[in-house]
Amino acid sequence: MRYRVALIGAGGISRHHLDAIRQLGPERLTAVAVAEPDEAKGRVVATEYGLRWYDDYREMIIQEQPDIAIIALPHHLHEECAVFCAANGSHLLLEKPMALSSASCDVILNAVREAGVTLMVGHTQHYLPENRQAKALIGSGRLGKLVAIHDTRHKAYFEEDRPRWFLEKEKAGGGILMNLGAHSIDKIQWLTGSRVTKVKAVLSYEAPIGNVEGSGVVLAETEGGIGAVIVQSGYPGVAKDETELIFTGGMARLVSHQGLWISRDGQYEPAEEFQAQEAEEPFAAQLDDLLDAIEHHTEPECSGEYAKSVISVLEAVYRSQEEGAEQVVK
């Protein structure tokens, strides 16, 4: 079956989705339209990819009746848009984070159930080749039992080209932890195969603009008893996206978009036996999973229920900062 896809939002990530649709080929997916209120931005993407442009996603969904709607909007618009698209019969690929709160996630989940459509949330950490290699390493037991994780992510977060809504708590839900921290929480849960149950967080609010946090340190514990430390900074410095996995018999160094290295004797070596022979582009792999779930009437790995668990952890992180104490994830 060939599926017609409509894209809602023509921001920076839109091209990743549209390129992935092209990669999978017209026999499976065809992008037909894009909705973007900024006419200049919308028309550029529409022209580049041969799409029809709409300034209102509601009109687009009603007119086009797409099989799948990809929602790439500011976080505070996710709930309203997802509910509308589901009610009009579209399966959903919703960018992460799923929504501003777990209560908002529940509204989306109820709408999806009532409409009988499939929802996937775009947690692309599951599809990065080196992350898949790390998960295979953990499962192999080669380095013994995994006992701790140290995840570090630094990125200049307050640059001029970042859309202003990212820096408004009311629209973004939070700062670097809400946006990039969602990746770290997802990565920890997915790699360990268990949910985060407790967190203690210390955040800073020292950015020159906006009212969101600029850095955070989070001590997390999974239901499997693994301790994880997340350290993130959006202030100036050297960009970094690295995860250290500590086992009883060695260590592994996971660097996003670069590779995986292991050590048992003080030196890191490439984890060659866990290298993927052919790695599908992450956004294409994500769409493959969505199509498989639609066609087999199953829940995708990055389901709405799973994505809600990430939001629940983030809510606990912000509660911990406010109350100055460890929080149980609700």
mmCIF file of C-alpha atoms in Angstrom:
data_model
loop_
_atom_site.group_PDB
_atom_site.id
_atom_site.type_symbol
_atom_site.label_atom_id
_atom_site.label_comp_id
_atom_site.label_asym_id
_atom_site.label_seq_id
_atom_site.Cartn_x
_atom_site.Cartn_y
_atom_site.Cartn_z
ATOM 1 C CA MET A 1 0.000 0.000 0.000
ATOM 2 C CA ARG A 2 1.162 3.534 -0.745
ATOM 3 C CA TYR A 3 0.592 6.146 1.950
ATOM 4 C CA ARG A 4 0.011 9.858 1.386
ATOM 5 C CA VAL A 5 1.833 12.039 3.910
ATOM 6 C CA ALA A 6 1.243 15.642 4.959
ATOM 7 C CA LEU A 7 3.812 17.602 6.951
ATOM 8 C CA ILE A 8 2.794 20.143 9.579
ATOM 9 C CA GLY A 9 5.580 22.641 10.213
ATOM 10 C CA ALA A 10 8.366 23.650 7.820
ATOM 11 C CA GLY A 11 11.146 24.224 10.339
ATOM 12 C CA GLY A 12 14.653 22.806 10.277
ATOM 13 C CA ILE A 13 13.633 19.210 10.948
ATOM 14 C CA SER A 14 11.079 19.144 8.122
ATOM 15 C CA ARG A 15 13.692 18.311 5.496
ATOM 16 C CA HIS A 16 14.847 15.264 7.475
ATOM 17 C CA HIS A 17 11.325 13.861 7.271
ATOM 18 C CA LEU A 18 10.860 14.759 3.612
ATOM 19 C CA ASP A 19 14.238 13.308 2.634
ATOM 20 C CA ALA A 20 13.338 10.096 4.474
ATOM 21 C CA ILE A 21 10.065 9.880 2.544
ATOM 22 C CA ARG A 22 12.011 10.223 -0.696
ATOM 23 C CA GLN A 23 14.467 7.576 0.441
ATOM 24 C CA LEU A 24 11.728 5.025 1.085
ATOM 25 C CA GLY A 25 10.358 5.663 -2.389
ATOM 26 C CA PRO A 26 6.998 6.572 -3.950
ATOM 27 C CA GLU A 27 5.821 2.966 -3.951
ATOM 28 C CA ARG A 28 5.530 3.254 -0.157
ATOM 29 C CA LEU A 29 5.220 6.944 0.753
ATOM 30 C CA THR A 30 4.384 10.136 -1.077
ATOM 31 C CA ALA A 31 4.548 13.581 0.512
ATOM 32 C CA VAL A 32 1.655 15.654 -0.819
ATOM 33 C CA ALA A 33 1.471 18.873 1.197
ATOM 34 C CA VAL A 34 3.014 21.035 3.898
ATOM 35 C CA ALA A 35 1.280 23.393 6.314
ATOM 36 C CA GLU A 36 3.262 26.381 7.557
ATOM 37 C CA PRO A 37 1.850 29.784 8.631
ATOM 38 C CA ASP A 38 5.073 31.537 7.611
ATOM 39 C CA GLU A 39 4.383 31.783 3.889
ATOM 40 C CA ALA A 40 7.981 32.398 2.830
ATOM 41 C CA LYS A 41 9.249 29.396 4.781
ATOM 42 C CA GLY A 42 6.361 27.196 3.705
ATOM 43 C CA ARG A 43 6.649 28.016 0.009
ATOM 44 C CA VAL A 44 10.402 27.326 -0.005
ATOM 45 C CA VAL A 45 9.885 23.801 1.347
ATOM 46 C CA ALA A 46 6.826 23.221 -0.858
ATOM 47 C CA THR A 47 8.723 24.249 -3.991
ATOM 48 C CA GLU A 48 11.823 22.249 -3.086
ATOM 49 C CA TYR A 49 9.857 19.034 -2.584
ATOM 50 C CA GLY A 50 6.998 19.551 -5.032
ATOM 51 C CA LEU A 51 4.276 19.902 -2.401
ATOM 52 C CA ARG A 52 1.118 21.922 -2.031
ATOM 53 C CA TRP A 53 1.409 24.655 0.596
ATOM 54 C CA TYR A 54 -1.240 25.587 3.153
ATOM 55 C CA ASP A 55 -1.076 28.275 5.810
ATOM 56 C CA ASP A 56 -3.478 26.351 8.091
ATOM 57 C CA TYR A 57 -2.943 22.696 8.961
ATOM 58 C CA ARG A 58 -6.655 22.180 9.603
ATOM 59 C CA GLU A 59 -7.520 23.162 6.068
ATOM 60 C CA MET A 60 -4.733 20.936 4.763
ATOM 61 C CA ILE A 61 -5.901 17.881 6.710
ATOM 62 C CA ILE A 62 -9.515 18.348 5.610
ATOM 63 C CA GLN A 63 -8.633 18.988 1.968
ATOM 64 C CA GLU A 64 -5.876 16.407 1.547
ATOM 65 C CA GLN A 65 -7.110 13.652 3.893
ATOM 66 C CA PRO A 66 -3.567 12.252 4.290
ATOM 67 C CA ASP A 67 -2.983 8.740 5.566
ATOM 68 C CA ILE A 68 -0.173 10.029 7.797
ATOM 69 C CA ALA A 69 0.413 13.438 9.354
ATOM 70 C CA ILE A 70 3.918 14.329 10.518
ATOM 71 C CA ILE A 71 3.688 16.975 13.243
ATOM 72 C CA ALA A 72 6.785 19.147 13.664
ATOM 73 C CA LEU A 73 5.389 22.121 15.576
ATOM 74 C CA PRO A 74 6.395 24.003 18.745
ATOM 75 C CA HIS A 75 5.790 21.802 21.777
ATOM 76 C CA HIS A 76 2.754 23.684 23.100
ATOM 77 C CA LEU A 77 0.871 23.030 19.852
ATOM 78 C CA HIS A 78 1.346 19.250 19.851
ATOM 79 C CA GLU A 79 -1.791 18.353 21.786
ATOM 80 C CA GLU A 80 -4.279 20.407 19.776
ATOM 81 C CA CYS A 81 -2.791 19.416 16.438
ATOM 82 C CA ALA A 82 -2.487 15.704 17.247
ATOM 83 C CA VAL A 83 -6.084 15.530 18.471
ATOM 84 C CA PHE A 84 -7.361 17.246 15.319
ATOM 85 C CA CYS A 85 -5.373 15.039 12.945
ATOM 86 C CA ALA A 86 -6.386 11.841 14.745
ATOM 87 C CA ALA A 87 -10.052 12.854 14.712
ATOM 88 C CA ASN A 88 -9.770 13.294 10.949
ATOM 89 C CA GLY A 89 -8.353 9.807 10.438
ATOM 90 C CA SER A 90 -4.615 10.431 10.044
ATOM 91 C CA HIS A 91 -1.984 8.190 11.571
ATOM 92 C CA LEU A 92 0.554 10.314 13.438
ATOM 93 C CA LEU A 93 4.297 10.781 13.581
ATOM 94 C CA LEU A 94 4.648 13.358 16.349
ATOM 95 C CA GLU A 95 7.992 14.999 17.025
ATOM 96 C CA LYS A 96 9.391 14.666 20.526
ATOM 97 C CA PRO A 97 8.832 15.715 23.244
ATOM 98 C CA MET A 98 5.316 14.339 22.961
ATOM 99 C CA ALA A 99 3.659 17.219 24.842
ATOM 100 C CA LEU A 100 4.178 19.732 27.640
ATOM 101 C CA SER A 101 2.854 17.418 30.370
ATOM 102 C CA SER A 102 1.808 13.847 31.044
ATOM 103 C CA ALA A 103 -1.795 15.063 31.294
ATOM 104 C CA SER A 104 -1.507 16.465 27.784
ATOM 105 C CA CYS A 105 -0.051 13.138 26.646
ATOM 106 C CA ASP A 106 -3.157 11.433 28.028
ATOM 107 C CA VAL A 107 -5.404 13.698 25.948
ATOM 108 C CA ILE A 108 -3.484 12.708 22.817
ATOM 109 C CA LEU A 109 -3.557 9.016 23.730
ATOM 110 C CA ASN A 110 -7.325 9.105 24.281
ATOM 111 C CA ALA A 111 -7.847 10.831 20.930
ATOM 112 C CA VAL A 112 -5.718 8.246 19.137
ATOM 113 C CA ARG A 113 -7.590 5.349 20.758
ATOM 114 C CA GLU A 114 -10.980 6.827 19.926
ATOM 115 C CA ALA A 115 -9.975 7.405 16.305
ATOM 116 C CA GLY A 116 -8.343 3.994 15.884
ATOM 117 C CA VAL A 117 -5.167 5.442 14.375
ATOM 118 C CA THR A 118 -1.508 4.679 15.055
ATOM 119 C CA LEU A 119 0.754 7.110 16.917
ATOM 120 C CA MET A 120 4.545 7.134 16.869
ATOM 121 C CA VAL A 121 6.643 9.747 18.673
ATOM 122 C CA GLY A 122 9.946 10.753 17.082
ATOM 123 C CA HIS A 123 12.517 9.462 19.555
ATOM 124 C CA THR A 124 15.253 8.954 16.970
ATOM 125 C CA GLN A 125 17.868 7.731 19.468
ATOM 126 C CA HIS A 126 16.505 4.237 18.777
ATOM 127 C CA TYR A 127 17.595 4.459 15.158
ATOM 128 C CA LEU A 128 21.157 5.797 15.371
ATOM 129 C CA PRO A 129 23.496 2.984 14.237
ATOM 130 C CA GLU A 130 25.998 3.469 17.060
ATOM 131 C CA ASN A 131 23.186 3.397 19.640
ATOM 132 C CA ARG A 132 21.947 0.118 18.213
ATOM 133 C CA GLN A 133 25.501 -1.222 18.463
ATOM 134 C CA ALA A 134 25.626 -0.179 22.126
ATOM 135 C CA LYS A 135 22.342 -1.944 22.832
ATOM 136 C CA ALA A 136 23.689 -5.094 21.175
ATOM 137 C CA LEU A 137 26.838 -4.846 23.306
ATOM 138 C CA ILE A 138 24.798 -4.579 26.508
ATOM 139 C CA GLY A 139 22.686 -7.561 25.495
ATOM 140 C CA SER A 140 25.711 -9.672 24.611
ATOM 141 C CA GLY A 141 27.145 -9.626 28.143
ATOM 142 C CA ARG A 142 30.661 -9.316 26.692
ATOM 143 C CA LEU A 143 31.644 -6.707 29.281
ATOM 144 C CA GLY A 144 29.602 -8.182 32.100
ATOM 145 C CA LYS A 145 26.690 -6.473 33.763
ATOM 146 C CA LEU A 146 25.853 -2.838 33.036
ATOM 147 C CA VAL A 147 25.924 -0.956 36.340
ATOM 148 C CA ALA A 148 26.090 2.776 35.537
ATOM 149 C CA ILE A 149 25.672 5.343 32.759
ATOM 150 C CA HIS A 150 27.176 8.816 32.399
ATOM 151 C CA ASP A 151 25.510 10.819 29.631
ATOM 152 C CA THR A 152 26.949 14.232 28.696
ATOM 153 C CA ARG A 153 25.537 16.666 26.185
ATOM 154 C CA HIS A 154 26.750 20.226 25.608
ATOM 155 C CA LYS A 155 25.411 22.478 22.894
ATOM 156 C CA ALA A 156 25.261 26.267 22.541
ATOM 157 C CA TYR A 157 21.532 26.555 23.160
ATOM 158 C CA PHE A 158 20.941 30.297 23.219
ATOM 159 C CA GLU A 159 22.217 31.244 19.786
ATOM 160 C CA GLU A 160 20.489 33.857 17.645
ATOM 161 C CA ASP A 161 19.209 31.389 15.066
ATOM 162 C CA ARG A 162 17.233 29.354 17.624
ATOM 163 C CA PRO A 163 13.503 30.109 17.325
ATOM 164 C CA ARG A 164 12.426 32.231 20.294
ATOM 165 C CA TRP A 165 9.659 29.876 21.381
ATOM 166 C CA PHE A 166 12.321 27.382 22.526
ATOM 167 C CA LEU A 167 13.296 29.902 25.238
ATOM 168 C CA GLU A 168 9.759 30.469 26.552
ATOM 169 C CA LYS A 169 8.769 27.937 29.214
ATOM 170 C CA GLU A 170 5.083 28.369 28.425
ATOM 171 C CA LYS A 171 5.648 27.221 24.841
ATOM 172 C CA ALA A 172 8.616 24.855 25.126
ATOM 173 C CA GLY A 173 7.878 23.327 28.530
ATOM 174 C CA GLY A 174 11.484 23.894 29.596
ATOM 175 C CA GLY A 175 14.940 24.516 28.230
ATOM 176 C CA ILE A 176 17.829 22.239 27.377
ATOM 177 C CA LEU A 177 16.526 19.414 29.586
ATOM 178 C CA MET A 178 13.089 19.431 27.954
ATOM 179 C CA ASN A 179 14.545 19.483 24.458
ATOM 180 C CA LEU A 180 17.851 17.599 24.588
ATOM 181 C CA GLY A 181 17.323 15.993 27.982
ATOM 182 C CA ALA A 182 14.428 14.103 26.426
ATOM 183 C CA HIS A 183 17.010 12.416 24.181
ATOM 184 C CA SER A 184 19.171 11.467 27.164
ATOM 185 C CA ILE A 185 16.269 10.038 29.169
ATOM 186 C CA ASP A 186 15.039 8.110 26.151
ATOM 187 C CA LYS A 187 18.531 6.780 25.446
ATOM 188 C CA ILE A 188 18.958 5.553 29.025
ATOM 189 C CA GLN A 189 15.557 3.875 29.118
ATOM 190 C CA TRP A 190 15.942 2.266 25.711
ATOM 191 C CA LEU A 191 19.500 1.012 26.240
ATOM 192 C CA THR A 192 18.666 -0.508 29.630
ATOM 193 C CA GLY A 193 15.214 -1.760 28.682
ATOM 194 C CA SER A 194 13.807 -0.242 31.874
ATOM 195 C CA ARG A 195 12.064 2.955 32.942
ATOM 196 C CA VAL A 196 13.563 5.692 35.101
ATOM 197 C CA THR A 197 11.832 5.611 38.504
ATOM 198 C CA LYS A 198 13.658 8.255 40.601
ATOM 199 C CA VAL A 199 15.506 11.504 39.894
ATOM 200 C CA LYS A 200 17.401 14.203 41.760
ATOM 201 C CA ALA A 201 18.115 17.306 39.693
ATOM 202 C CA VAL A 202 20.009 20.579 39.962
ATOM 203 C CA LEU A 203 19.307 23.075 37.169
ATOM 204 C CA SER A 204 20.628 26.558 36.447
ATOM 205 C CA TYR A 205 18.828 29.582 35.003
ATOM 206 C CA GLU A 206 21.687 31.851 33.916
ATOM 207 C CA ALA A 207 20.916 32.383 30.227
ATOM 208 C CA PRO A 208 20.948 35.958 28.891
ATOM 209 C CA ILE A 209 17.516 35.510 27.296
ATOM 210 C CA GLY A 210 14.381 33.490 27.953
ATOM 211 C CA ASN A 211 13.025 31.931 31.144
ATOM 212 C CA VAL A 212 14.183 28.331 30.700
ATOM 213 C CA GLU A 213 17.070 26.422 32.261
ATOM 214 C CA GLY A 214 20.469 26.590 30.620
ATOM 215 C CA SER A 215 22.059 23.563 32.258
ATOM 216 C CA GLY A 216 21.241 20.597 34.410
ATOM 217 C CA VAL A 217 22.692 17.700 36.344
ATOM 218 C CA VAL A 218 20.343 14.768 36.923
ATOM 219 C CA LEU A 219 20.946 11.658 38.991
ATOM 220 C CA ALA A 220 18.517 8.998 37.815
ATOM 221 C CA GLU A 221 17.768 5.432 38.868
ATOM 222 C CA THR A 222 16.071 2.865 36.657
ATOM 223 C CA GLU A 223 13.645 0.200 37.790
ATOM 224 C CA GLY A 224 16.456 -2.273 37.133
ATOM 225 C CA GLY A 225 18.674 -0.540 39.706
ATOM 226 C CA ILE A 226 21.069 1.117 37.263
ATOM 227 C CA GLY A 227 22.305 4.575 38.225
ATOM 228 C CA ALA A 228 22.652 7.212 35.527
ATOM 229 C CA VAL A 229 24.029 10.748 35.573
ATOM 230 C CA ILE A 230 22.944 13.239 32.928
ATOM 231 C CA VAL A 231 25.008 16.423 32.559
ATOM 232 C CA GLN A 232 23.914 19.031 30.027
ATOM 233 C CA SER A 233 24.903 22.615 29.310
ATOM 234 C CA GLY A 234 23.576 25.114 26.806
ATOM 235 C CA TYR A 235 26.125 27.777 27.711
ATOM 236 C CA PRO A 236 29.173 28.525 25.485
ATOM 237 C CA GLY A 237 31.778 25.794 25.270
ATOM 238 C CA VAL A 238 32.791 22.717 23.322
ATOM 239 C CA ALA A 239 29.917 20.739 21.821
ATOM 240 C CA LYS A 240 29.674 17.182 23.149
ATOM 241 C CA ASP A 241 27.252 14.278 22.875
ATOM 242 C CA GLU A 242 28.774 11.260 24.596
ATOM 243 C CA THR A 243 27.566 8.391 26.738
ATOM 244 C CA GLU A 244 29.855 6.330 28.975
ATOM 245 C CA LEU A 245 28.609 2.840 29.793
ATOM 246 C CA ILE A 246 30.180 1.222 32.853
ATOM 247 C CA PHE A 247 30.099 -2.566 33.180
ATOM 248 C CA THR A 248 31.470 -5.003 35.728
ATOM 249 C CA GLY A 249 34.025 -6.146 33.146
ATOM 250 C CA GLY A 250 34.909 -2.990 31.279
ATOM 251 C CA MET A 251 33.620 0.243 29.799
ATOM 252 C CA ALA A 252 32.183 1.527 26.539
ATOM 253 C CA ARG A 253 32.256 4.993 25.001
ATOM 254 C CA LEU A 254 29.309 5.885 22.788
ATOM 255 C CA VAL A 255 29.557 9.057 20.691
ATOM 256 C CA SER A 256 26.486 10.016 18.701
ATOM 257 C CA HIS A 257 26.989 10.015 14.937
ATOM 258 C CA GLN A 258 30.575 8.791 15.366
ATOM 259 C CA GLY A 259 30.830 5.337 16.851
ATOM 260 C CA LEU A 260 31.224 2.938 19.772
ATOM 261 C CA TRP A 261 34.473 1.976 21.540
ATOM 262 C CA ILE A 262 35.082 -0.561 24.302
ATOM 263 C CA SER A 263 37.800 -1.018 26.907
ATOM 264 C CA ARG A 264 38.849 -3.788 29.290
ATOM 265 C CA ASP A 265 42.509 -2.913 29.706
ATOM 266 C CA GLY A 266 42.753 0.862 29.892
ATOM 267 C CA GLN A 267 42.633 1.476 26.137
ATOM 268 C CA TYR A 268 39.603 2.068 23.959
ATOM 269 C CA GLU A 269 39.204 0.032 20.773
ATOM 270 C CA PRO A 270 36.454 0.167 18.139
ATOM 271 C CA ALA A 271 33.677 -2.306 18.923
ATOM 272 C CA GLU A 272 34.103 -3.935 15.531
ATOM 273 C CA GLU A 273 32.021 -7.031 16.160
ATOM 274 C CA PHE A 274 29.030 -4.815 16.878
ATOM 275 C CA GLN A 275 29.359 -2.641 13.778
ATOM 276 C CA ALA A 276 26.219 -2.645 11.634
ATOM 277 C CA GLN A 277 26.779 -3.867 8.072
ATOM 278 C CA GLU A 278 24.226 -1.481 6.608
ATOM 279 C CA ALA A 279 22.721 1.307 8.645
ATOM 280 C CA GLU A 280 19.439 2.792 7.470
ATOM 281 C CA GLU A 281 19.153 6.553 7.845
ATOM 282 C CA PRO A 282 17.441 7.181 11.236
ATOM 283 C CA PHE A 283 14.437 9.124 9.927
ATOM 284 C CA ALA A 284 13.829 6.490 7.250
ATOM 285 C CA ALA A 285 14.128 3.683 9.803
ATOM 286 C CA GLN A 286 11.634 5.510 11.986
ATOM 287 C CA LEU A 287 9.122 5.686 9.119
ATOM 288 C CA ASP A 288 9.699 1.992 8.407
ATOM 289 C CA ASP A 289 8.682 1.189 11.980
ATOM 290 C CA LEU A 290 5.599 3.369 11.718
ATOM 291 C CA LEU A 291 4.477 1.672 8.494
ATOM 292 C CA ASP A 292 5.052 -1.753 10.044
ATOM 293 C CA ALA A 293 2.904 -0.796 13.057
ATOM 294 C CA ILE A 294 0.124 0.570 10.833
ATOM 295 C CA GLU A 295 0.053 -2.482 8.595
ATOM 296 C CA HIS A 296 0.208 -5.029 11.420
ATOM 297 C CA HIS A 297 -2.052 -3.123 13.833
ATOM 298 C CA THR A 298 0.631 -3.104 16.517
ATOM 299 C CA GLU A 299 2.169 -0.453 18.738
ATOM 300 C CA PRO A 300 5.452 0.996 17.441
ATOM 301 C CA GLU A 301 8.492 0.833 19.688
ATOM 302 C CA CYS A 302 8.300 4.599 20.222
ATOM 303 C CA SER A 303 4.621 4.475 21.140
ATOM 304 C CA GLY A 304 2.645 7.222 22.787
ATOM 305 C CA GLU A 305 2.665 5.353 26.087
ATOM 306 C CA TYR A 306 6.446 5.067 25.942
ATOM 307 C CA ALA A 307 6.862 8.740 24.999
ATOM 308 C CA LYS A 308 4.640 9.715 27.918
ATOM 309 C CA SER A 309 7.118 7.962 30.244
ATOM 310 C CA VAL A 310 9.844 10.366 29.061
ATOM 311 C CA ILE A 311 7.591 13.348 29.848
ATOM 312 C CA SER A 312 6.865 11.902 33.291
ATOM 313 C CA VAL A 313 10.602 11.751 34.022
ATOM 314 C CA LEU A 314 11.038 15.358 32.856
ATOM 315 C CA GLU A 315 8.187 16.466 35.117
ATOM 316 C CA ALA A 316 9.991 14.790 38.027
ATOM 317 C CA VAL A 317 13.226 16.588 37.053
ATOM 318 C CA TYR A 318 11.551 20.002 37.268
ATOM 319 C CA ARG A 319 9.796 19.068 40.533
ATOM 320 C CA SER A 320 13.133 18.034 41.989
ATOM 321 C CA GLN A 321 14.665 21.402 41.143
ATOM 322 C CA GLU A 322 11.710 23.261 42.643
ATOM 323 C CA GLU A 323 11.569 21.213 45.842
ATOM 324 C CA GLY A 324 15.284 20.513 46.244
ATOM 325 C CA ALA A 325 14.691 16.797 46.817
ATOM 326 C CA GLU A 326 14.642 13.470 45.042
ATOM 327 C CA GLN A 327 11.408 12.739 43.225
ATOM 328 C CA VAL A 328 9.647 9.513 42.369
ATOM 329 C CA VAL A 329 8.531 9.449 38.748
ATOM 330 C CA LYS A 330 4.735 9.344 38.650
#
